[in-house]
XYZ file of C-alpha atoms in Angstrom:
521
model
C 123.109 54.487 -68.282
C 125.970 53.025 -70.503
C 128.966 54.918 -70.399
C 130.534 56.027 -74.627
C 132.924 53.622 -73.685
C 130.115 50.945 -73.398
C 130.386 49.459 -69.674
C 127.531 50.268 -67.308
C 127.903 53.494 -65.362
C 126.000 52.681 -62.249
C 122.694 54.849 -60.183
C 124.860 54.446 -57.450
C 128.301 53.290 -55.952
C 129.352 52.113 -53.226
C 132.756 51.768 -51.027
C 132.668 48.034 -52.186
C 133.057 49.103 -55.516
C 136.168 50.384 -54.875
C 138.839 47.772 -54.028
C 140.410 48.409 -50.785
C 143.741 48.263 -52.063
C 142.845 50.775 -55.098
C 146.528 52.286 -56.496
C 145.001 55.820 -55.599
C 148.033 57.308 -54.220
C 149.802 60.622 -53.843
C 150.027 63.364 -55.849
C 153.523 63.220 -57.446
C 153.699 59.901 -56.472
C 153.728 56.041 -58.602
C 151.439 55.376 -60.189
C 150.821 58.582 -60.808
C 146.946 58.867 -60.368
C 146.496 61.912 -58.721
C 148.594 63.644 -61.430
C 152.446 63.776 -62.148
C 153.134 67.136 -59.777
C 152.775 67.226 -56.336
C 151.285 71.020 -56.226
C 149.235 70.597 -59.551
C 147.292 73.322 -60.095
C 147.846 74.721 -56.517
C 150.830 76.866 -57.184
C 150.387 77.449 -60.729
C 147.292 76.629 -63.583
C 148.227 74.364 -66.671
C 148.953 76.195 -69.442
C 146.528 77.729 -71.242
C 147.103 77.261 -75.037
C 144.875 78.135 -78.140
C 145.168 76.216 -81.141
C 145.428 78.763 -84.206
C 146.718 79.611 -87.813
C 144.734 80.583 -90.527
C 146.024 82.303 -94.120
C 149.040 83.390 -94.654
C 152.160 83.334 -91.549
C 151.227 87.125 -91.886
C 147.807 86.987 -90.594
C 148.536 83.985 -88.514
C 150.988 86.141 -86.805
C 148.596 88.895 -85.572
C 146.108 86.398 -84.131
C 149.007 84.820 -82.238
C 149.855 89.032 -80.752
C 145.990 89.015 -79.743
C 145.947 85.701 -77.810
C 148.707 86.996 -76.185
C 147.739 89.942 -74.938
C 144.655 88.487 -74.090
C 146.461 85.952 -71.528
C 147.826 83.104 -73.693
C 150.229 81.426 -71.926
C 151.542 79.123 -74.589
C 150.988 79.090 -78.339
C 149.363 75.929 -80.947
C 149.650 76.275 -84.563
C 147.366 75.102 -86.895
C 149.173 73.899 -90.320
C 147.129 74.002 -93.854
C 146.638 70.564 -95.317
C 148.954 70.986 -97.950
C 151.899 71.657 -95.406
C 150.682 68.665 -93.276
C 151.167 66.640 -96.232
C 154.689 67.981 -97.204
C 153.430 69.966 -100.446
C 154.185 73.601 -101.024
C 152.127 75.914 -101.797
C 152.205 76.302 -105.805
C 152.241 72.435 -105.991
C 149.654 71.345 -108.187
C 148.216 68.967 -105.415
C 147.565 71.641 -102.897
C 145.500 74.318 -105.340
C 142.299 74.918 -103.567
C 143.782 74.076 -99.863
C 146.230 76.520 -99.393
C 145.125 78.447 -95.937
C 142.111 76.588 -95.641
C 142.817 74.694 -92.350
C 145.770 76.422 -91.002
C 148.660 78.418 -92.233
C 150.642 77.807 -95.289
C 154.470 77.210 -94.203
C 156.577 76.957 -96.998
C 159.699 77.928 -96.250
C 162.498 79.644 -93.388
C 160.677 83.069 -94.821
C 157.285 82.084 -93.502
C 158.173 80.366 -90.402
C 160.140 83.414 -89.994
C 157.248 85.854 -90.887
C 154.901 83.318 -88.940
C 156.996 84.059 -85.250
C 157.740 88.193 -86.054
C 157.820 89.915 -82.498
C 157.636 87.188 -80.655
C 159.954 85.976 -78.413
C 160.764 82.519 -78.793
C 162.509 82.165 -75.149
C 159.519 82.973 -73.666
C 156.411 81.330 -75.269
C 155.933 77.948 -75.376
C 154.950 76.393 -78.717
C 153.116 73.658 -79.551
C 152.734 72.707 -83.287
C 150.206 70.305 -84.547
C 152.147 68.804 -87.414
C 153.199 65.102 -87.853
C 154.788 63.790 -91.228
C 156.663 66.468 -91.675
C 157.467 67.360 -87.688
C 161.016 67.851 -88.163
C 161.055 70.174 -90.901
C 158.971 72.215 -89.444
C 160.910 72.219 -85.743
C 164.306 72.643 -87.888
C 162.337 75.671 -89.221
C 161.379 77.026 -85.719
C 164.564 76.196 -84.166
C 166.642 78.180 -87.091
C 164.254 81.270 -86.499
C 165.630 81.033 -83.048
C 168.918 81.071 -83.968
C 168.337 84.243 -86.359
C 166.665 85.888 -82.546
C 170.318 84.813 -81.035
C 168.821 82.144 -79.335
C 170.239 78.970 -78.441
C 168.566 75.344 -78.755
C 168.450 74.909 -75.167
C 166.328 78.084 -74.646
C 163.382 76.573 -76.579
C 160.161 74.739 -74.572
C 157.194 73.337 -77.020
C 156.052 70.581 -78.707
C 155.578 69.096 -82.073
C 153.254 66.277 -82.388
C 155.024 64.047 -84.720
C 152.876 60.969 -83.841
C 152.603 59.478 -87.519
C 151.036 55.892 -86.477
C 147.621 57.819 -85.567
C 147.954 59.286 -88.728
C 147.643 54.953 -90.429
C 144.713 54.791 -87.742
C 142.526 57.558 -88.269
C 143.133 60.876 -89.847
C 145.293 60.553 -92.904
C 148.046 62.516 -93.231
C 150.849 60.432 -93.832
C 153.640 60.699 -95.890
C 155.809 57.848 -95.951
C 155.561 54.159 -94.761
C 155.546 52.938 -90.914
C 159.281 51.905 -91.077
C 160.873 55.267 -92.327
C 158.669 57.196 -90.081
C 159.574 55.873 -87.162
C 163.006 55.949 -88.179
C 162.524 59.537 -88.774
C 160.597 59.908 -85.038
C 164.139 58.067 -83.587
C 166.334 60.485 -85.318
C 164.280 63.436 -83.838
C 164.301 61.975 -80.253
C 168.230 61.747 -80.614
C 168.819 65.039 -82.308
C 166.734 66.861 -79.595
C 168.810 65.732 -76.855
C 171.713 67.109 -77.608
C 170.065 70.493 -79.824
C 166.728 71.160 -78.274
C 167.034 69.690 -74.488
C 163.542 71.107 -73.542
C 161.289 70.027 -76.087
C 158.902 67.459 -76.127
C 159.513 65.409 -79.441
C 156.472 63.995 -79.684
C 152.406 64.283 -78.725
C 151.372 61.205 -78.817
C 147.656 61.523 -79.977
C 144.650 59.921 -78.850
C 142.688 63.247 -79.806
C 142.164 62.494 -83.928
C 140.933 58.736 -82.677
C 138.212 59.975 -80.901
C 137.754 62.654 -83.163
C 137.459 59.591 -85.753
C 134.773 57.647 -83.723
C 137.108 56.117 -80.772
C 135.670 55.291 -76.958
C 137.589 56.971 -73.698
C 138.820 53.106 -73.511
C 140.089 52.766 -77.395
C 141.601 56.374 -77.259
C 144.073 55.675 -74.144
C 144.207 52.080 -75.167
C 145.506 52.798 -78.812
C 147.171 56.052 -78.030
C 149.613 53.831 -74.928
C 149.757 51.340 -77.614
C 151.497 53.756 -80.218
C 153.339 55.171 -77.292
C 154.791 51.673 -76.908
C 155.469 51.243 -80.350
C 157.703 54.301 -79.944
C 159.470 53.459 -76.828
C 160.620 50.149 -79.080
C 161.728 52.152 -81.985
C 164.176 54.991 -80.378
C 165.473 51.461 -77.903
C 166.321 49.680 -81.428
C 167.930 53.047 -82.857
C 170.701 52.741 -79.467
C 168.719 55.266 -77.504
C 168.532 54.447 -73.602
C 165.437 54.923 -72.511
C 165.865 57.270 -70.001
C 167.234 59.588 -72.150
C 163.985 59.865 -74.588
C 161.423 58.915 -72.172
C 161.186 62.137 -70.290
C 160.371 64.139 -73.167
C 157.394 62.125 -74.127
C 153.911 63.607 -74.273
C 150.601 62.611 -74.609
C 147.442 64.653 -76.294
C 143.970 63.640 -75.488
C 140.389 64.745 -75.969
C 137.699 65.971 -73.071
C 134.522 64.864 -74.143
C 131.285 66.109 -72.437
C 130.835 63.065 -70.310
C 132.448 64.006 -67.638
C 133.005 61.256 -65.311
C 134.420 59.060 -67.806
C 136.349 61.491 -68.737
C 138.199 62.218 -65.432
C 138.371 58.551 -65.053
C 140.123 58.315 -68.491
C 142.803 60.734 -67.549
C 143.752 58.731 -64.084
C 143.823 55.528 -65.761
C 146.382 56.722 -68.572
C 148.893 58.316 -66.130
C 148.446 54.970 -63.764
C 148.862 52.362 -67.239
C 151.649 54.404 -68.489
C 153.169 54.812 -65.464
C 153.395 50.845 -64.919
C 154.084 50.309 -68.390
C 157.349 52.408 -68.459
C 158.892 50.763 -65.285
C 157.847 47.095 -65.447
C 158.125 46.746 -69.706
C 161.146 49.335 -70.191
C 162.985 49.569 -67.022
C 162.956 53.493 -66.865
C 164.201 54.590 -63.937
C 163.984 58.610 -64.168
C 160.634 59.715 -62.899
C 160.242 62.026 -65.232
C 160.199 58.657 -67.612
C 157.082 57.334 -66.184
C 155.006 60.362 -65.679
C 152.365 60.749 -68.322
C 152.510 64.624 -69.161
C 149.481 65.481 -71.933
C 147.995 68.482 -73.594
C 143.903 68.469 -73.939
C 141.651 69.756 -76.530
C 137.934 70.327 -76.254
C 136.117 68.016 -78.411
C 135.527 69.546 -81.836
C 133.130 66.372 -83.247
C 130.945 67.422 -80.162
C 130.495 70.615 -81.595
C 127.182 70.975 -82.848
C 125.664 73.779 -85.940
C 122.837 73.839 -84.548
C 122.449 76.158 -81.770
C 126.122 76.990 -82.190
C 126.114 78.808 -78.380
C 125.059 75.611 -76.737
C 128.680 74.856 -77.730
C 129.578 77.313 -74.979
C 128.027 75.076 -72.555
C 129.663 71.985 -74.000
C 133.080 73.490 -74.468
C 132.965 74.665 -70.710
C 132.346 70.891 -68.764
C 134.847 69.600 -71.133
C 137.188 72.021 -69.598
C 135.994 71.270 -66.600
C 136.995 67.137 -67.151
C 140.094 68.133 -68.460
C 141.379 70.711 -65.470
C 139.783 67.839 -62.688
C 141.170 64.717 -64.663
C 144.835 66.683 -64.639
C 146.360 68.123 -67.578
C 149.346 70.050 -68.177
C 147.733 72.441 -70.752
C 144.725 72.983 -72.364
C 143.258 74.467 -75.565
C 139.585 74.755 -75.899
C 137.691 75.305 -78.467
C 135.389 78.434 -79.888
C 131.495 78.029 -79.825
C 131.313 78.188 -83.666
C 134.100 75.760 -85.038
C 131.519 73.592 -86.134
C 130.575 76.235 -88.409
C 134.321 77.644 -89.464
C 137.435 79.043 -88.502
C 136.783 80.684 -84.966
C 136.294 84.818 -85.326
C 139.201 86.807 -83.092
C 135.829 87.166 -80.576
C 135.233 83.430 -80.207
C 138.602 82.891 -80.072
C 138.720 85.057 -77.388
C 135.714 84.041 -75.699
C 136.781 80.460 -75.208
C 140.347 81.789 -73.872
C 138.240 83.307 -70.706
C 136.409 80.060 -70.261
C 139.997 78.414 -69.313
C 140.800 81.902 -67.185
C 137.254 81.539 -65.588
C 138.072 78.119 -64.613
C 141.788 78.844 -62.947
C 140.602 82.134 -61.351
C 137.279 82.015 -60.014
C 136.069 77.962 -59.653
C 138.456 77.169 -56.707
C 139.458 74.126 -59.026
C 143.286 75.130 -58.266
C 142.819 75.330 -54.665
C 143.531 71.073 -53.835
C 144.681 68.566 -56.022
C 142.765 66.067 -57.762
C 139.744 66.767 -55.982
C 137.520 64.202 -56.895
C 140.304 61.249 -55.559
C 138.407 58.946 -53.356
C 134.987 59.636 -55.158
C 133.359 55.885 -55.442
C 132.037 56.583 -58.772
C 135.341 57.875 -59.829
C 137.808 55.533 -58.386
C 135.428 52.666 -59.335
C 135.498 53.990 -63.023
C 139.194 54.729 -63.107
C 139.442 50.870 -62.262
C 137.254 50.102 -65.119
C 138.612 52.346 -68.109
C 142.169 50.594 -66.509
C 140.853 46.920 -67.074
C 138.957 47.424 -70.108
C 141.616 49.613 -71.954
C 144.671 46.830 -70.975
C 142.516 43.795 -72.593
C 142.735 46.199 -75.657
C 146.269 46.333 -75.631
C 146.823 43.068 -75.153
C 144.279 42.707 -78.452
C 146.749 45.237 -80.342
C 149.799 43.168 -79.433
C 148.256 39.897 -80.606
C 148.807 41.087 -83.899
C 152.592 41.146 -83.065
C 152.983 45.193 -82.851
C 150.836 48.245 -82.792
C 152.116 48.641 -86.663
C 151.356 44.992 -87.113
C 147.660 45.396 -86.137
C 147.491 49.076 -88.020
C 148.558 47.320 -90.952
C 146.034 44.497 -90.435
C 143.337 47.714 -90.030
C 142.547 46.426 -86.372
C 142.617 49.715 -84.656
C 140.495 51.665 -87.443
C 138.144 48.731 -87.568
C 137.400 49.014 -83.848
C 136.943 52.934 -83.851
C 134.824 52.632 -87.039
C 132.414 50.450 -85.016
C 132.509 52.704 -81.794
C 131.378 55.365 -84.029
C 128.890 53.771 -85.644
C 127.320 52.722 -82.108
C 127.439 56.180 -81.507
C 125.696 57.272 -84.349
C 123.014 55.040 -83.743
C 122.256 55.704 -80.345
C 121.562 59.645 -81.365
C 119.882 58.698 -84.782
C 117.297 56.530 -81.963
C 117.152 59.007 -79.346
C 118.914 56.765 -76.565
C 122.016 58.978 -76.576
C 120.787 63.004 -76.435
C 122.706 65.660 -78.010
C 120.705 69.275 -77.366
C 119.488 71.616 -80.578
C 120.046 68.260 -82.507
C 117.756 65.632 -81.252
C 115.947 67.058 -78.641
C 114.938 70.514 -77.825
C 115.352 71.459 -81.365
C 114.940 75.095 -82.352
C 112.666 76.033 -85.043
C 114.538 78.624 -86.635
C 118.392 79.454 -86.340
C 119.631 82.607 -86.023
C 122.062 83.714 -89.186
C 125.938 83.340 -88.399
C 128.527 84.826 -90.202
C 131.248 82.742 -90.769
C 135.416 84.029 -90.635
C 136.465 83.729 -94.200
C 139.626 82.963 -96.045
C 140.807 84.747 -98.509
C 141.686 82.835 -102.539
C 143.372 85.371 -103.140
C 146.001 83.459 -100.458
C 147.487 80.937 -102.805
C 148.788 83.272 -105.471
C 150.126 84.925 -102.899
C 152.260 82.467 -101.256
C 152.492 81.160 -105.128
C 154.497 84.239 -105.425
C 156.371 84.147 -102.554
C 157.939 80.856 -103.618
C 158.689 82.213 -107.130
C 160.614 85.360 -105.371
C 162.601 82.952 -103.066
C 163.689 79.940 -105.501
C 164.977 83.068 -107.913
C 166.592 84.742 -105.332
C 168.281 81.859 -103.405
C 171.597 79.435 -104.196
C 170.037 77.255 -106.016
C 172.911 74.969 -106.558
C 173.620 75.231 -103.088
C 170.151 73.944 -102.285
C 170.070 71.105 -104.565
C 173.888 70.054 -103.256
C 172.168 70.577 -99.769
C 168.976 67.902 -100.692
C 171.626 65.408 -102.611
C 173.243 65.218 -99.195
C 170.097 64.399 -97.199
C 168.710 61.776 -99.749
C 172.350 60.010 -99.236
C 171.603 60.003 -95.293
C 168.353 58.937 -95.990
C 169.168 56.145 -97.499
C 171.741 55.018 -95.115
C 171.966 55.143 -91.203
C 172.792 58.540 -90.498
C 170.350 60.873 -88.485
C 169.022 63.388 -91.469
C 167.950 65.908 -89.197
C 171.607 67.746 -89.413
C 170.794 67.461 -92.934
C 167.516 68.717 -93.358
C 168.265 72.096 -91.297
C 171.167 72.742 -92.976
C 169.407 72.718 -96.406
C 166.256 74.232 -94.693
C 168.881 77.315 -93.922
C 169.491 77.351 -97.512
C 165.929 78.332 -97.987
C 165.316 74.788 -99.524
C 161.271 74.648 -98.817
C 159.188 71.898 -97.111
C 157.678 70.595 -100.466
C 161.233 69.836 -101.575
C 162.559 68.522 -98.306
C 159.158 66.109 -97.948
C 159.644 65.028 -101.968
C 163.887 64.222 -101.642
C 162.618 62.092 -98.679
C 159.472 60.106 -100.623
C 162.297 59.292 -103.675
C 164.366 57.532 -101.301
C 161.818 56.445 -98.869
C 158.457 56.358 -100.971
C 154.741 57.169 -99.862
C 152.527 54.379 -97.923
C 149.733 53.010 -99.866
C 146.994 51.831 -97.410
C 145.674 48.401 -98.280
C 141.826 48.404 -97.776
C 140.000 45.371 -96.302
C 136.485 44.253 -96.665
């Protein structure tokens, strides 16, 4: 059988498949195979996170109570489209989206409303938000302050990988060159305010969402994580400063050797990549450190409870390839937003896994496995001739702006595509062992009736706010902007002025404008 990534995945394998002088390892150890920690799972499990907002910061709020009394260790928030795209919520642009496909965030009052009654010293957040990442940390991080709690108390993420964004999902704001400025000024301004938190997830996830193989997600995602290495280095950073704060966010796919064979071939590339190209020197610079989501385009609507099955052996890749948390998805995404019982339900798959497997008892326990090692070799080989493609072009922004990275994952997909429209590649309930009638599901609503709402909230806040302050406040930020100086100072301290995203986002696309894709044929 052909593995999704298109090599040959052989009946059998054999030690002289594996080179003798294979870069297997220790755990803890360069090159990193066998995962970045020594212990891995053996003293503690990754952290179990579960991706959610929905509505209004209200309702997004009492899901995020549930998941934690149910055994969440760390929280993932799901934006709306219109806040992903730096809009508020009574902008004309965003009428029909608002709450649709994650909370609305507006402004300090939401974040604020978004985080009541929760600690922020002792959850750790991720947020799924890229454009606009460091608004929407400035926004977390001055709820923090309004707990009592310093910068340096805080441990999350924000994704804030924008050159995926070019590649495969969309939700850009401005062009390449001011967004990795912006990425620079939030690696600098989170080493000296917010020590702990990892200033960017670099994303493979939305590639192979989009269509991408195992070998094109780590080979474009290491690609972009170059890209960003080179931008903070031209900014004056030194790359031990940054480079330990790094992350990486990548799918599990069903497949599950390939899978755990991705995952060791990342932390071994990036690992080699950081110390030969960039001279890091820290450890902590070359370990690969990622967060893994259960694939959603996987999901089927068919049979939604098969997705149960599926949802569970990507878990399964994810916890034996290594990660260092892990959200996975409900059975019926494919349908909707997931009910507070799926939601629930797919928690326990992760707690099923750490508790009662015995996956957590040894580290990295299929190390030494022919098929494994001999496939970690090959997702290596194959995924640094794709680099090496990417850098022909002169950068990874280079080739994005050429379209070679969305070209590629278009054509993965469509190979995909046609080997289940044939039959060759089998997906169950779809094209084989079909049902002949589905049972009726009823889906998790969201209410219209949102939008006004948070319609209204703006009104009450621009009329009860320093108006003049604020607009003093963005006149400030649009001079940084359009100078040298890091606008993240800026942007908080009109963000504390209860300026809103939507006007943060807009000051920032009149100095910096919006980035027009040019399509090729």
């Amino acid at each position: 059988m052909n593995a999704e990534s298109g090599f040959e995945i052989k009946p059998v394998y054999r030690p002289g498949d594996v080179p003798p002088d294979a870069p297997i390892g220790e755990p803890g150890e360069f090159p990193y195979t066998r995962g970045v920690y020594p212990t891995m799972y053996t003293k503690r499990p990754w952290t179990m996170r579960q991706y959610a907002g929905f509505g209004t910061a209200a309702e997004s709020n009492a899901r995020y109570h549930q998941l934690l009394a149910a055994g969440t260790m760390g929280l993932s928030v799901a934006f709306d489209l219109p806040t992903q795209m730096g809009y508020d919520s009574d902008d004309p642009i965003a009428h029909g989206e608002v709450g649709k496909v994650g909370v609305a965030i507006d402004s300090l009052d939401d974040m604020r409303q978004l985080f009541d009654g929760i600690p922020l010293d002792r959850v750790s957040t991720s947020m799924t938000i890229n454009a606009p990442g460091s608004v929407l940390l400035l926004l977390y991080q001055l709820v923090a302050e309004e707990q009592g709690l310093p910068g340096s108390a805080l441990q999350g993420t924000i994704q804030n990988d924008i050159l995926k964004e070019y590649i495969a999902r969309g939700t850009y704001i401005f062009p390449p060159k001011p967004s990795l400025r912006l990425v620079a000024d939030t690696f600098a301004y989170c080493r000296s305010e917010i020590p702990k938190w990892n200033t960017i997830s670099i994303s493979g996830y939305h590639m192979a969402e989009a269509g991408a193989s195992p070998v094109q997600e780590i080979a474009f995602t290491l690609a972009n994580g170059i890209e960003y290495v080179r931008a903070a280095l031209a900014a004056g950073l030194e790359v031990d400063d940054f480079a330990p704060r790094l992350s990486f966010f990548f799918v599990a796919r069903t497949t599950l050797l390939e899978e755990i064979a991705k995952f060791r071939a990342a932390r071994r590339m990036w690992a080699r990549i950081m110390r030969d190209e960039f001279g890091a020197q820290d450890p902590k610079s070359l370990m690969l450190r990622f967060h893994t989501q259960t694939a959603g385009v996987q999901l089927t609507a068919q049979q939604p409870e098969v997705n149960l099955v599926r949802v569970a052996i990507q878990a399964l890749g994810a916890v034996a390839g290594g990660t260092q948390s892990l959200h996975t998805n409900a059975y019926d995404e494919a349908l909707a937003l997931p009910t507070e019982k799926s939601a629930r339900l797919a928690l326990r798959t992760q707690q099923v896994l750490a508790y009662e497997s015995g996956l957590t008892g040894t580290v990295d326990p299929f190390a030494g496995s022919y098929a494994i090692e001999a496939l970690t070799d090959e997702v290596e080989r194959q995924a640094a001739e794709l680099i090496e493609r990417v850098f022909s072009y002169g950068s990874a922004v280079d080739a994005i702006e050429q379209g070679f990275q969305k070209q590629e994952i278009e054509t993965s997909a469509y190979r995909i595509a046609n080997e289940i429209d044939s039959g060759e590649r089998v997906v169950v309930g779809v094209n084989r062992f079909a049902a002949d009638e589905e049972e009726r599901y009823e889906p998790l609503r969201v209410d219209p009736a949102i939008e006004a709402a948070q319609v209204a909230r703006l009104a009450a806040l621009r009329s009860a706010r320093d108006n003049a302050a604020v607009e003093a406040a963005l006149a400030d930020l649009a001079k940084a902007a359009g100078g040298t100086e890091n606008v993240l100072p800026l942007m908080k301290e009109a963000l504390r002025l209860r300026a809103t995203v939507g006007e943060v986002c807009h000051t920032l696309r009149g100095v910096w404008g919006v980035h027009h894709p040019v399509e090729r044929f």
